[in-house]
Amino acid sequence: MSAIDSLPPLREVIETHQLLARKSLGQNFLLDLNLTAKIARQAGDLRECDVLEIGPGPGGLTRGLLAEGARRVLAVEKDSRCIPALAEISNAYPGRLQVIEGDALEVNPLTHLTPPIRIAANLPYNVGTELLVRWLTPKAWPPFWQSLTLMFQREVAERIVAQPGSKAYGRLALLAQWRADARIVLSLPPEAFSPPPKVHSAVVHLKALEAPRYPANAGTLNKVVAAAFNQRRKMLRASLKSVSPDIEDHLKAVGIPPTERAEQVGLEAFCALARSLKPLD
Ligand code: SAM
């Protein structure tokens, strides 16, 4: 393992601070600093950006982001045992790393960061999808972030980039692809982590679009898609009955056969359907 900075190797950091991985916190650490630098590079040119990192743990990705030139990194970590290890990184990069001990679901990063902002994280599996949905569904668009570079279980990554007709296609794909360009940029086997998880992982890069790909009211689209995929085996005229009693007319008006199933319907058609309904905020 070659050094990307003058700090000790991650195995040594983990030993010194006795960071025995906790399953309850989704802790699967990346110990190869070449790999964390590679993930950081997928986040784009960081030199003029502030970066939000969720769950830095012992700091492998944090070090990658700083070594790649991030202007500032704000790292939010729930596990107090990691804070002294992260303080050592902060000392090695004066003024560039701020660590907040807390729950990422409760911290407002905007009080600490200056745009342009990118988000990069090897997310804890228990809160990863919830954070992604929050970042994709703010009230106003464009959002506070330019891009998201996020590690997920491979299966979740596939749901984000899925196309109509595939098993993985659903609400996550539609939310992500409506407002962002999403692609899988890296695949990682379980052995890349310590301890190795049971599943494969993948890094997804999402670039925020200036405006949603097709016009639609966000609240309406959200409700339509949630109802459609909640009962994905049913025909849309049945699964969407709760959204509007005359849904069959709306489906026909926008050219979607009322007997179609959600997984066959593309983003453009869902947006047209949302536009034909009265706003459901
Ligand atoms: N970034 C490190 C790496 O790549 O080696 C650690 C990644 S590990 C998959 C997830 C990290 O998120 C752990 O350090 C865990 O303590 C932290 N974490 C779990 N739940 C959290 C939450 N709600 N808010 C902030 N951090 C959390």
Tab-separated table of C-alpha atoms and ligand atoms in Angstrom:
chain	number	residue	atom	x	y	z
A	1	MET	CA	0.000	0.000	0.000
A	2	SER	CA	1.606	3.297	-1.027
A	3	ALA	CA	1.165	6.392	1.153
A	4	ILE	CA	-1.110	9.222	0.012
A	5	ASP	CA	-0.207	11.274	3.076
A	6	SER	CA	2.144	11.192	6.069
A	7	LEU	CA	-0.431	9.613	8.387
A	8	PRO	CA	-0.175	5.997	9.599
A	9	PRO	CA	-1.707	3.127	7.571
A	10	LEU	CA	-5.393	2.535	8.348
A	11	ARG	CA	-4.792	-0.861	9.969
A	12	GLU	CA	-2.552	0.886	12.482
A	13	VAL	CA	-5.167	3.627	13.063
A	14	ILE	CA	-7.819	0.989	13.742
A	15	GLU	CA	-5.511	-0.837	16.140
A	16	THR	CA	-4.399	2.304	17.988
A	17	HIS	CA	-7.981	3.501	18.497
A	18	GLN	CA	-9.409	0.001	18.954
A	19	LEU	CA	-12.060	0.486	16.293
A	20	LEU	CA	-13.581	-2.961	16.338
A	21	ALA	CA	-16.267	-2.776	13.606
A	22	ARG	CA	-19.870	-2.577	14.831
A	23	LYS	CA	-22.550	-4.173	12.696
A	24	SER	CA	-25.266	-1.981	14.201
A	25	LEU	CA	-23.523	1.078	12.674
A	26	GLY	CA	-23.027	-0.572	9.275
A	27	GLN	CA	-19.268	-0.527	9.773
A	28	ASN	CA	-17.339	-2.101	6.906
A	29	PHE	CA	-14.145	-0.107	6.599
A	30	LEU	CA	-12.057	0.557	3.491
A	31	LEU	CA	-8.402	0.080	4.414
A	32	ASP	CA	-6.670	0.559	1.056
A	33	LEU	CA	-5.801	4.225	0.651
A	34	ASN	CA	-5.204	3.790	-3.083
A	35	LEU	CA	-8.791	2.620	-3.364
A	36	THR	CA	-10.181	5.487	-1.267
A	37	ALA	CA	-8.198	7.961	-3.421
A	38	LYS	CA	-9.703	6.301	-6.498
A	39	ILE	CA	-13.229	6.731	-5.098
A	40	ALA	CA	-12.433	10.366	-4.233
A	41	ARG	CA	-11.345	10.944	-7.862
A	42	GLN	CA	-14.755	9.718	-9.046
A	43	ALA	CA	-16.270	12.698	-7.212
A	44	GLY	CA	-14.728	15.045	-9.808
A	45	ASP	CA	-12.425	18.019	-9.374
A	46	LEU	CA	-12.608	18.764	-5.661
A	47	ARG	CA	-10.162	21.668	-5.523
A	48	GLU	CA	-12.781	24.417	-5.604
A	49	CYS	CA	-15.394	22.439	-3.639
A	50	ASP	CA	-16.518	21.805	-0.106
A	51	VAL	CA	-17.273	18.111	0.422
A	52	LEU	CA	-19.803	16.550	2.771
A	53	GLU	CA	-18.836	13.059	3.908
A	54	ILE	CA	-21.199	10.889	5.915
A	55	GLY	CA	-19.705	8.205	8.148
A	56	PRO	CA	-15.932	8.768	7.826
A	57	GLY	CA	-15.158	5.963	10.308
A	58	PRO	CA	-11.349	5.677	10.660
A	59	GLY	CA	-10.989	8.186	7.808
A	60	GLY	CA	-9.859	6.261	4.710
A	61	LEU	CA	-12.140	8.097	2.280
A	62	THR	CA	-11.659	11.354	4.208
A	63	ARG	CA	-7.918	11.112	3.568
A	64	GLY	CA	-8.610	10.354	-0.099
A	65	LEU	CA	-10.826	13.431	-0.431
A	66	LEU	CA	-8.250	15.683	1.258
A	67	ALA	CA	-5.334	14.234	-0.729
A	68	GLU	CA	-7.337	14.855	-3.917
A	69	GLY	CA	-7.458	18.530	-2.975
A	70	ALA	CA	-10.938	19.116	-1.494
A	71	ARG	CA	-11.149	22.734	-0.314
A	72	ARG	CA	-12.847	21.647	2.909
A	73	VAL	CA	-14.400	18.404	4.145
A	74	LEU	CA	-17.255	18.250	6.634
A	75	ALA	CA	-17.428	14.727	8.042
A	76	VAL	CA	-20.415	13.597	10.107
A	77	GLU	CA	-19.753	10.492	12.221
A	78	LYS	CA	-22.079	8.872	14.748
A	79	ASP	CA	-19.473	6.665	16.435
A	80	SER	CA	-17.617	8.638	19.120
A	81	ARG	CA	-14.756	6.091	19.059
A	82	CYS	CA	-13.731	7.413	15.611
A	83	ILE	CA	-13.418	11.069	16.651
A	84	PRO	CA	-9.795	10.929	17.996
A	85	ALA	CA	-8.644	9.135	14.817
A	86	LEU	CA	-10.324	11.831	12.702
A	87	ALA	CA	-8.712	14.567	14.844
A	88	GLU	CA	-5.301	13.276	13.711
A	89	ILE	CA	-6.337	13.783	10.086
A	90	SER	CA	-7.603	17.249	10.943
A	91	ASN	CA	-4.179	18.102	12.392
A	92	ALA	CA	-2.433	16.863	9.250
A	93	TYR	CA	-4.655	19.077	7.038
A	94	PRO	CA	-5.010	22.291	9.087
A	95	GLY	CA	-8.276	24.162	8.538
A	96	ARG	CA	-9.580	21.711	5.938
A	97	LEU	CA	-11.401	19.035	7.936
A	98	GLN	CA	-14.314	19.661	10.281
A	99	VAL	CA	-15.723	16.650	12.093
A	100	ILE	CA	-19.183	16.619	13.619
A	101	GLU	CA	-20.046	13.830	16.013
A	102	GLY	CA	-23.710	13.109	15.362
A	103	ASP	CA	-26.397	11.410	13.324
A	104	ALA	CA	-26.323	12.367	9.641
A	105	LEU	CA	-30.118	12.256	9.606
A	106	GLU	CA	-30.203	15.095	12.118
A	107	VAL	CA	-27.324	17.364	11.097
A	108	ASN	CA	-27.941	20.295	8.726
A	109	PRO	CA	-24.722	20.436	6.684
A	110	LEU	CA	-25.632	23.755	5.104
A	111	THR	CA	-24.763	25.691	8.220
A	112	HIS	CA	-21.156	24.499	7.807
A	113	LEU	CA	-20.501	24.405	4.055
A	114	THR	CA	-20.037	26.915	1.239
A	115	PRO	CA	-21.094	26.104	-2.348
A	116	PRO	CA	-20.093	24.523	-4.625
A	117	ILE	CA	-20.685	21.396	-2.574
A	118	ARG	CA	-20.186	17.745	-3.472
A	119	ILE	CA	-21.166	14.763	-1.369
A	120	ALA	CA	-19.008	11.645	-1.142
A	121	ALA	CA	-19.497	8.713	1.224
A	122	ASN	CA	-19.129	5.036	1.882
A	123	LEU	CA	-22.597	5.083	3.369
A	124	PRO	CA	-23.765	3.102	6.359
A	125	TYR	CA	-26.222	0.615	4.839
A	126	ASN	CA	-28.893	1.306	7.431
A	127	VAL	CA	-29.366	4.965	6.468
A	128	GLY	CA	-27.954	5.106	2.925
A	129	THR	CA	-31.213	4.920	0.967
A	130	GLU	CA	-32.983	7.346	3.278
A	131	LEU	CA	-30.213	9.926	2.856
A	132	LEU	CA	-30.226	9.485	-0.928
A	133	VAL	CA	-33.994	10.013	-1.126
A	134	ARG	CA	-33.682	13.154	1.013
A	135	TRP	CA	-30.933	14.557	-1.215
A	136	LEU	CA	-33.032	13.830	-4.318
A	137	THR	CA	-36.293	15.316	-3.027
A	138	PRO	CA	-35.608	18.804	-1.644
A	139	LYS	CA	-38.353	21.413	-2.049
A	140	ALA	CA	-36.291	23.501	-4.492
A	141	TRP	CA	-34.187	22.333	-7.442
A	142	PRO	CA	-31.238	22.554	-8.213
A	143	PRO	CA	-30.255	21.195	-4.783
A	144	PHE	CA	-27.439	22.364	-2.503
A	145	TRP	CA	-25.119	19.689	-3.938
A	146	GLN	CA	-23.538	19.394	-7.391
A	147	SER	CA	-22.839	15.676	-7.273
A	148	LEU	CA	-23.183	12.603	-5.080
A	149	THR	CA	-20.527	9.876	-5.133
A	150	LEU	CA	-21.862	7.119	-2.947
A	151	MET	CA	-21.022	3.541	-2.080
A	152	PHE	CA	-24.027	1.217	-1.815
A	153	GLN	CA	-24.696	-2.473	-1.787
A	154	ARG	CA	-24.505	-3.482	-5.462
A	155	GLU	CA	-28.226	-4.306	-5.463
A	156	VAL	CA	-29.146	-0.767	-4.322
A	157	ALA	CA	-26.769	0.774	-6.889
A	158	GLU	CA	-28.529	-1.238	-9.594
A	159	ARG	CA	-31.907	0.059	-8.434
A	160	ILE	CA	-30.665	3.649	-8.850
A	161	VAL	CA	-29.539	3.223	-12.478
A	162	ALA	CA	-32.222	0.675	-13.520
A	163	GLN	CA	-34.169	1.003	-16.782
A	164	PRO	CA	-37.862	0.176	-17.422
A	165	GLY	CA	-38.595	-3.509	-17.836
A	166	SER	CA	-35.912	-4.646	-15.392
A	167	LYS	CA	-36.561	-6.138	-11.971
A	168	ALA	CA	-34.525	-3.408	-10.261
A	169	TYR	CA	-36.590	-0.592	-11.844
A	170	GLY	CA	-38.737	1.337	-9.389
A	171	ARG	CA	-39.152	4.487	-7.325
A	172	LEU	CA	-35.428	4.922	-6.649
A	173	ALA	CA	-34.555	4.820	-10.390
A	174	LEU	CA	-37.301	7.315	-11.229
A	175	LEU	CA	-36.421	9.741	-8.422
A	176	ALA	CA	-32.719	9.608	-9.292
A	177	GLN	CA	-33.042	9.803	-13.065
A	178	TRP	CA	-35.668	12.546	-13.056
A	179	ARG	CA	-33.270	15.070	-11.578
A	180	ALA	CA	-29.797	13.639	-12.063
A	181	ASP	CA	-27.484	11.736	-14.367
A	182	ALA	CA	-26.754	8.508	-12.511
A	183	ARG	CA	-24.151	5.872	-13.323
A	184	ILE	CA	-22.228	3.103	-11.598
A	185	VAL	CA	-18.550	4.060	-11.691
A	186	LEU	CA	-16.878	1.323	-9.634
A	187	SER	CA	-17.683	-2.192	-8.422
A	188	LEU	CA	-16.088	-3.630	-5.308
A	189	PRO	CA	-15.925	-7.200	-4.022
A	190	PRO	CA	-16.569	-7.958	-0.325
A	191	GLU	CA	-12.800	-8.403	0.281
A	192	ALA	CA	-12.244	-4.680	-0.337
A	193	PHE	CA	-13.702	-4.057	3.148
A	194	SER	CA	-12.839	-4.967	6.683
A	195	PRO	CA	-14.758	-6.890	7.835
A	196	PRO	CA	-16.015	-8.097	4.429
A	197	PRO	CA	-19.797	-7.694	4.064
A	198	LYS	CA	-21.907	-10.554	2.665
A	199	VAL	CA	-22.681	-8.658	-0.539
A	200	HIS	CA	-20.875	-6.899	-3.384
A	201	SER	CA	-20.767	-3.097	-3.402
A	202	ALA	CA	-20.731	-0.384	-6.047
A	203	VAL	CA	-20.057	3.334	-6.218
A	204	VAL	CA	-22.743	5.425	-7.922
A	205	HIS	CA	-22.069	8.922	-9.218
A	206	LEU	CA	-25.074	11.229	-9.548
A	207	LYS	CA	-24.700	14.634	-11.162
A	208	ALA	CA	-27.524	17.065	-10.408
A	209	LEU	CA	-29.264	18.363	-13.542
A	210	GLU	CA	-29.926	22.117	-13.717
A	211	ALA	CA	-33.628	21.332	-14.150
A	212	PRO	CA	-35.574	18.053	-13.949
A	213	ARG	CA	-35.385	15.997	-17.154
A	214	TYR	CA	-39.146	16.461	-17.830
A	215	PRO	CA	-41.509	18.969	-16.223
A	216	ALA	CA	-43.713	17.622	-13.403
A	217	ASN	CA	-44.861	18.631	-9.938
A	218	ALA	CA	-42.464	16.862	-7.551
A	219	GLY	CA	-45.162	15.990	-4.998
A	220	THR	CA	-47.496	14.560	-7.648
A	221	LEU	CA	-44.760	12.545	-9.349
A	222	ASN	CA	-43.656	11.180	-5.982
A	223	LYS	CA	-47.182	10.075	-5.062
A	224	VAL	CA	-47.868	8.522	-8.476
A	225	VAL	CA	-44.601	6.579	-8.511
A	226	ALA	CA	-44.936	5.464	-4.881
A	227	ALA	CA	-48.475	4.148	-5.498
A	228	ALA	CA	-47.547	2.538	-8.832
A	229	PHE	CA	-44.594	0.588	-7.441
A	230	ASN	CA	-46.203	-0.175	-4.091
A	231	GLN	CA	-48.337	-2.675	-5.982
A	232	ARG	CA	-45.988	-3.302	-8.880
A	233	ARG	CA	-47.686	-6.496	-10.034
A	234	LYS	CA	-51.058	-4.801	-10.453
A	235	MET	CA	-52.248	-2.972	-13.566
A	236	LEU	CA	-51.847	0.796	-13.242
A	237	ARG	CA	-55.597	1.435	-13.376
A	238	ALA	CA	-55.838	-0.534	-10.114
A	239	SER	CA	-52.622	0.507	-8.350
A	240	LEU	CA	-53.264	4.216	-9.061
A	241	LYS	CA	-56.964	4.254	-8.119
A	242	SER	CA	-56.023	5.779	-4.747
A	243	VAL	CA	-54.282	8.692	-6.525
A	244	SER	CA	-57.317	9.690	-8.596
A	245	PRO	CA	-60.745	8.059	-9.070
A	246	ASP	CA	-60.660	8.851	-12.816
A	247	ILE	CA	-57.095	7.573	-13.268
A	248	GLU	CA	-58.082	5.452	-16.246
A	249	ASP	CA	-58.977	8.593	-18.247
A	250	HIS	CA	-55.685	10.243	-17.285
A	251	LEU	CA	-53.690	7.169	-18.281
A	252	LYS	CA	-55.418	7.043	-21.674
A	253	ALA	CA	-54.983	10.809	-22.177
A	254	VAL	CA	-51.187	10.520	-21.883
A	255	GLY	CA	-50.964	7.332	-23.950
A	256	ILE	CA	-50.329	4.789	-21.159
A	257	PRO	CA	-52.483	1.645	-21.521
A	258	PRO	CA	-54.480	1.362	-18.241
A	259	THR	CA	-53.643	-2.369	-18.143
A	260	GLU	CA	-49.887	-1.645	-18.131
A	261	ARG	CA	-47.737	-2.470	-15.103
A	262	ALA	CA	-45.526	0.152	-13.469
A	263	GLU	CA	-42.243	-1.483	-14.410
A	264	GLN	CA	-43.003	-1.091	-18.126
A	265	VAL	CA	-43.569	2.666	-17.926
A	266	GLY	CA	-40.704	5.093	-18.537
A	267	LEU	CA	-39.854	8.337	-16.772
A	268	GLU	CA	-41.228	10.594	-19.522
A	269	ALA	CA	-44.649	8.882	-19.402
A	270	PHE	CA	-44.792	9.062	-15.573
A	271	CYS	CA	-44.015	12.797	-15.781
A	272	ALA	CA	-46.762	13.291	-18.392
A	273	LEU	CA	-49.196	11.455	-16.115
A	274	ALA	CA	-48.179	13.623	-13.136
A	275	ARG	CA	-48.755	16.771	-15.240
A	276	SER	CA	-52.219	15.622	-16.255
A	277	LEU	CA	-53.278	15.266	-12.597
A	278	LYS	CA	-53.968	18.163	-10.274
A	279	PRO	CA	-50.965	18.901	-8.008
A	280	LEU	CA	-50.848	16.488	-5.045
A	281	ASP	CA	-48.432	18.147	-2.606
B	1	SAM	N1	-16.029	5.865	5.451
B	1	SAM	C1	-15.460	4.761	6.184
B	1	SAM	C2	-14.741	3.840	5.251
B	1	SAM	O1	-14.993	3.937	4.036
B	1	SAM	O2	-13.942	3.028	5.706
B	1	SAM	C3	-16.517	4.014	6.997
B	1	SAM	C4	-17.689	3.500	6.207
B	1	SAM	S1	-18.786	2.483	7.119
B	1	SAM	C5	-19.564	1.616	5.799
B	1	SAM	C6	-20.108	3.557	7.627
B	1	SAM	C7	-19.766	4.612	8.665
B	1	SAM	O3	-20.943	5.385	8.946
B	1	SAM	C8	-19.310	4.076	10.003
B	1	SAM	O4	-18.167	4.774	10.417
B	1	SAM	C9	-20.478	4.344	10.966
B	1	SAM	O5	-20.077	4.560	12.289
B	1	SAM	C10	-21.074	5.589	10.357
B	1	SAM	N2	-22.511	5.797	10.642
B	1	SAM	C11	-23.477	4.863	10.811
B	1	SAM	N3	-24.690	5.425	10.973
B	1	SAM	C12	-24.476	6.773	10.920
B	1	SAM	C13	-25.324	7.913	11.027
B	1	SAM	N4	-26.638	7.793	11.214
B	1	SAM	N5	-24.765	9.141	10.925
B	1	SAM	C14	-23.429	9.300	10.724
B	1	SAM	N6	-22.573	8.257	10.609
B	1	SAM	C15	-23.082	7.018	10.697
